[in-house]
Coordinates of C-alpha atoms in Angstrom, one line a residue:
Chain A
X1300 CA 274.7 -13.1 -25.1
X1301 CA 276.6 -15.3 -27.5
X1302 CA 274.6 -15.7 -30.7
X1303 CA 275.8 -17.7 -34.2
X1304 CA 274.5 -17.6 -37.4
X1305 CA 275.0 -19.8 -40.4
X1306 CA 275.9 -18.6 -43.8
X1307 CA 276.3 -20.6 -47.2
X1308 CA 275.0 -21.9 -50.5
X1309 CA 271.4 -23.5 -49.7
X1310 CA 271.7 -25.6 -53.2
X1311 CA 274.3 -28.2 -53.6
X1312 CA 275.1 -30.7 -56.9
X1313 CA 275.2 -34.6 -56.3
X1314 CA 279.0 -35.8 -55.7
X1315 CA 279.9 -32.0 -54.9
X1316 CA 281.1 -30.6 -51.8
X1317 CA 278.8 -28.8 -49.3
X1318 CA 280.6 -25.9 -47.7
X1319 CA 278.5 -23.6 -44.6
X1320 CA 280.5 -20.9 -42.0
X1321 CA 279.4 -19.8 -38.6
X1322 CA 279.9 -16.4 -37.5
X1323 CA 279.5 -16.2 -33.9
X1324 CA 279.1 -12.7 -32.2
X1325 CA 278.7 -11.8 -28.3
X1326 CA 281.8 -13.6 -27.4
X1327 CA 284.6 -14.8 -28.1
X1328 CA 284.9 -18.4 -30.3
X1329 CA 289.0 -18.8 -28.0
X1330 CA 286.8 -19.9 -25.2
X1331 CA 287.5 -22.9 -23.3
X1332 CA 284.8 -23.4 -22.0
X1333 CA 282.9 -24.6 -25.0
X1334 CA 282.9 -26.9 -28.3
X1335 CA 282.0 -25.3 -31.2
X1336 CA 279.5 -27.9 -33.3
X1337 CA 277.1 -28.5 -36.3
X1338 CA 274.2 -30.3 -36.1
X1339 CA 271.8 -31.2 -39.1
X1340 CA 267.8 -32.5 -39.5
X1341 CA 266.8 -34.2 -42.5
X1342 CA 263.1 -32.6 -43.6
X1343 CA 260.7 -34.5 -41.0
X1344 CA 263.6 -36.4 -39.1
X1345 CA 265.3 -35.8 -36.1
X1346 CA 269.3 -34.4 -34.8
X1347 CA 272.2 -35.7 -35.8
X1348 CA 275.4 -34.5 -34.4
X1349 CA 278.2 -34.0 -37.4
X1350 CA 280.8 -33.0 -35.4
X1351 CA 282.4 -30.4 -32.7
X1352 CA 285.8 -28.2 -33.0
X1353 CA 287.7 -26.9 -30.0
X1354 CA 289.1 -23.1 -30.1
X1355 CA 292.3 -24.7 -31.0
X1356 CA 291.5 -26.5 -33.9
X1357 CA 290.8 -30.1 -32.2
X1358 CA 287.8 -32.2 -33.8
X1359 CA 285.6 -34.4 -33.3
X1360 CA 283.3 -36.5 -35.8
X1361 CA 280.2 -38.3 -35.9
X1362 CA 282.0 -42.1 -37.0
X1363 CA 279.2 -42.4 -39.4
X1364 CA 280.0 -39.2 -41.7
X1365 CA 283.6 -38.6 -40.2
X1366 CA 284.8 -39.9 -44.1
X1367 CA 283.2 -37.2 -45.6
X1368 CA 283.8 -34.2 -43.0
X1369 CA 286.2 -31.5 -42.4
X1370 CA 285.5 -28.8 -39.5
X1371 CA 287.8 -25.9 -39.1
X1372 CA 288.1 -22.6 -37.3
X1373 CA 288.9 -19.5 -38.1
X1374 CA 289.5 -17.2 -34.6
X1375 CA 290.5 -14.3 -36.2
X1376 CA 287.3 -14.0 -38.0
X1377 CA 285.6 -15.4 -34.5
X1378 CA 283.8 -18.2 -37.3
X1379 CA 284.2 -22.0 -37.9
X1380 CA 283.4 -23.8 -40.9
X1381 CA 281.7 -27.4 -42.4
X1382 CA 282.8 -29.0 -45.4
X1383 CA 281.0 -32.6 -46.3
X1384 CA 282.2 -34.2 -49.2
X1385 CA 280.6 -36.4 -51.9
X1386 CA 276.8 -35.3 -51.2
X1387 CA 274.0 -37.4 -52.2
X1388 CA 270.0 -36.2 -51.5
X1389 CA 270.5 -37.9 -48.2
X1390 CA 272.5 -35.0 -47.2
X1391 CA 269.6 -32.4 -47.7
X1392 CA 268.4 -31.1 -44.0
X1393 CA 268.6 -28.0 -42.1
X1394 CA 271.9 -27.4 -41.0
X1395 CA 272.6 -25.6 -37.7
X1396 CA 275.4 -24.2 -35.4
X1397 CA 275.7 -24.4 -31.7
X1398 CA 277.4 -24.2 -28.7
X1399 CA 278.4 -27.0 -26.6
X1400 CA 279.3 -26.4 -22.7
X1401 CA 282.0 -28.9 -22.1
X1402 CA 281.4 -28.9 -18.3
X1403 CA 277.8 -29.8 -18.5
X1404 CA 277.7 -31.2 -22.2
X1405 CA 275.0 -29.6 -23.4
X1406 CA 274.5 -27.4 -26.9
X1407 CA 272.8 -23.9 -25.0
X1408 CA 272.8 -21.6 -27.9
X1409 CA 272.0 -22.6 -31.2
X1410 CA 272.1 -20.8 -34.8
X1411 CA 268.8 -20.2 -36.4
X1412 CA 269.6 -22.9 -38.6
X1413 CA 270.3 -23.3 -42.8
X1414 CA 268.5 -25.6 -45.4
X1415 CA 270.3 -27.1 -47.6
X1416 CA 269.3 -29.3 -50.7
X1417 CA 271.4 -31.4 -52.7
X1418 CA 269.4 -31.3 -55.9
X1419 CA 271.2 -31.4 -59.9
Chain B
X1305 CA 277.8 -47.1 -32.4
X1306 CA 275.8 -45.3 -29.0
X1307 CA 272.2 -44.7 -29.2
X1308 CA 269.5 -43.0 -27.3
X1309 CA 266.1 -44.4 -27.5
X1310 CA 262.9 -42.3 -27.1
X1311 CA 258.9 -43.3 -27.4
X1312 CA 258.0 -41.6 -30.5
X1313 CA 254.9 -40.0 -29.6
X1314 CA 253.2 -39.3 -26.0
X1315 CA 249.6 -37.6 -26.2
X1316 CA 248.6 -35.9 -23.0
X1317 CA 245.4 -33.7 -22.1
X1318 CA 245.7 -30.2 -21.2
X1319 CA 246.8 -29.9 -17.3
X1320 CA 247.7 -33.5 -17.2
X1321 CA 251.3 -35.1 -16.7
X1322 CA 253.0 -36.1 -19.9
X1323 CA 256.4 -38.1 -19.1
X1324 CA 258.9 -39.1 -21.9
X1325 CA 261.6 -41.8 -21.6
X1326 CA 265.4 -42.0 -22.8
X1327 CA 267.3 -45.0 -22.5
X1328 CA 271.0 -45.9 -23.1
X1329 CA 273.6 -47.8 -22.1
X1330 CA 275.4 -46.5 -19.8
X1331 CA 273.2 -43.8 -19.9
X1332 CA 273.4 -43.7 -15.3
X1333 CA 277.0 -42.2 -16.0
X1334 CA 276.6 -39.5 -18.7
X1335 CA 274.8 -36.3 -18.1
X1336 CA 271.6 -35.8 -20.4
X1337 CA 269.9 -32.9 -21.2
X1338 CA 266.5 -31.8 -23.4
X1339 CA 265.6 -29.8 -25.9
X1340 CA 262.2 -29.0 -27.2
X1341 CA 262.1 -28.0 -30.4
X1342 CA 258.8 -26.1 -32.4
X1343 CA 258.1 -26.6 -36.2
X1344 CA 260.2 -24.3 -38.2
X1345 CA 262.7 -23.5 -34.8
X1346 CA 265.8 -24.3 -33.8
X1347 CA 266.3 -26.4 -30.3
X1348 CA 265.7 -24.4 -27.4
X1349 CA 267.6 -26.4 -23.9
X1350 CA 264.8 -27.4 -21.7
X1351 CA 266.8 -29.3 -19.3
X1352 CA 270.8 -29.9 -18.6
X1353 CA 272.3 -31.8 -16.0
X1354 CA 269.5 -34.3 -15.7
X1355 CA 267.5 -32.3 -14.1
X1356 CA 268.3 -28.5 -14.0
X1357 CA 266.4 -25.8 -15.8
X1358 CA 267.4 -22.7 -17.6
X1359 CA 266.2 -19.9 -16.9
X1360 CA 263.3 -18.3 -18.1
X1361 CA 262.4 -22.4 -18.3
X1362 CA 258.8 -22.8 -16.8
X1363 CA 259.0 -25.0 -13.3
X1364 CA 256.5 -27.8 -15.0
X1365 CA 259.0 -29.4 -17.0
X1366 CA 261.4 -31.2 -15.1
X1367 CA 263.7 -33.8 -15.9
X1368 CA 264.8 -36.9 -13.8
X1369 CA 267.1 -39.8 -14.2
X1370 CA 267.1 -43.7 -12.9
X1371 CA 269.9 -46.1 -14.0
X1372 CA 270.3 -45.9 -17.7
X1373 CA 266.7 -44.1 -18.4
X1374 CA 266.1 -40.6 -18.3
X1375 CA 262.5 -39.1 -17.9
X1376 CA 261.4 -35.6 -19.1
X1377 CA 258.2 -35.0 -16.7
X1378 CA 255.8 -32.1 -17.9
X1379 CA 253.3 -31.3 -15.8
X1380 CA 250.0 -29.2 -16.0
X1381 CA 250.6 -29.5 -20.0
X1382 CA 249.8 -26.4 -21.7
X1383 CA 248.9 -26.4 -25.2
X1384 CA 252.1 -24.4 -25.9
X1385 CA 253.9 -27.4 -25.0
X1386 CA 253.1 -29.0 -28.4
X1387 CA 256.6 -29.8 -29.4
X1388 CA 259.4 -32.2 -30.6
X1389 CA 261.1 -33.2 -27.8
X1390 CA 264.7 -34.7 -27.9
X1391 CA 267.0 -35.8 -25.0
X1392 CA 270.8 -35.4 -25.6
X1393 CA 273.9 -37.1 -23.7
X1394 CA 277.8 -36.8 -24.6
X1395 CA 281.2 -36.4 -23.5
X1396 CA 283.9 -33.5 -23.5
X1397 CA 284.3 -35.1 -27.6
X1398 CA 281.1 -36.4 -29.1
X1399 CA 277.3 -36.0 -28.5
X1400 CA 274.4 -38.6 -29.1
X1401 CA 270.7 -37.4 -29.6
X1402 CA 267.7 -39.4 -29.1
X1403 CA 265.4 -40.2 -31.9
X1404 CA 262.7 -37.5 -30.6
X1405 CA 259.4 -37.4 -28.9
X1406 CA 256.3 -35.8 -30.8
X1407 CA 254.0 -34.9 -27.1
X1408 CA 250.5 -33.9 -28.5
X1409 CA 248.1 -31.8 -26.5
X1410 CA 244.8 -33.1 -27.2

């Protein structure tokens, strides 16, 4: 069974860059059969979708942080990365990586998630 | 930009029928899905396809869809089904997630 996990700094400076990796184990991330995404929740708010990378390095971005967001993959290290720029407080939230089916559109494994706080 | 809109809180009594709502434009010609999601846990997929379960998924939640609004039905609530619940809809390219549903077991 395919299974990510999340990996990075869980405290970020103001204006700096926020920088987290998935490593994803039980399969292979050259699928294409799937997106590869990061979602985030805000302390006591609900999902936002940041953004989705295909196997071969196609993204998509939420329009409303798509300024500040870079999503890559790495498939020789089966992982795929998030980098938002320019982080205020507003950025602080549990950060997670998932799976999306593209046939059914649907995220059906997810990481166990990462908090992150943008604090000086 | 596309939004989903969901109550934000539905209270139901143990082995009654708690039924949340999602609403978009559109929403009749996108495929939605659920997740239900337990304080301090990630989002566990409840229902895909507008109506199809996972396994291991118990047979009393069961999801529904008419025009643009989707309905996650629970019945014979269980106290264990004390959760944030969040409905989901997208494309090959982007995804959209409802603003959540606190259901309450009293």
């Amino acid at each position: 069974q395919l299974q990510l996990q999340e990996s990075g700094p869980g405290l970020v400076k103001p204006s700096e860059t926020l920088s987290l990796t998935c490593t994803v184990s039980g399969g292979s991330i050259s699928s294409s059969s799937y997106n590869w995404g990061w979602i985030r929740q805000p302390p006591g708010k609900g999902l936002e979708w940041i953004g989705s990378i295909y196997y071969s390095g196609t993204t998509y971005y939420n329009p409303s942080l798509e300024s500040r967001v870079t999503i890559s993959v790495d498939t020789s290290k089966n992982q795929f990365s998030l980098k938002l720029s320019s982080v205020t407080a507003a950025d602080t939230a549990v950060y997670y990586c998932a799976i999306y089916r593209l046939s059914s559109r649907y995220f059906n494994f997810w990481g166990q998630g990462t908090l992150v706080t943008v604090s000086s | 930009s596309y939004e989903l809109t969901q109550p934000p809180s539905v209270s139901v009594s143990p082995g009654q029928t708690a039924s949340i709502t999602c609403s978009g434009e559109n929403l009749g010609d996108k495929y939605v899905c659920w997740y239900q999601q337990k304080p301090g846990q990630s989002p566990v997929l409840v229902i895909y396809q507008d109506s199809r379960r996972p396994s291991g998924i118990p047979e009393r939640l069961s999801g529904s869809k008419s025009g643009n609004t989707a309905t996650l039905t629970i019945s014979g609530t269980q106290a264990m089904d004390e959760a944030e619940y969040y409905c989901q809809a997208g494309d090959t390219s982007t995804a959209v997630f409802g603003s959540g549903t606190k259901v309450t077991v009293l």
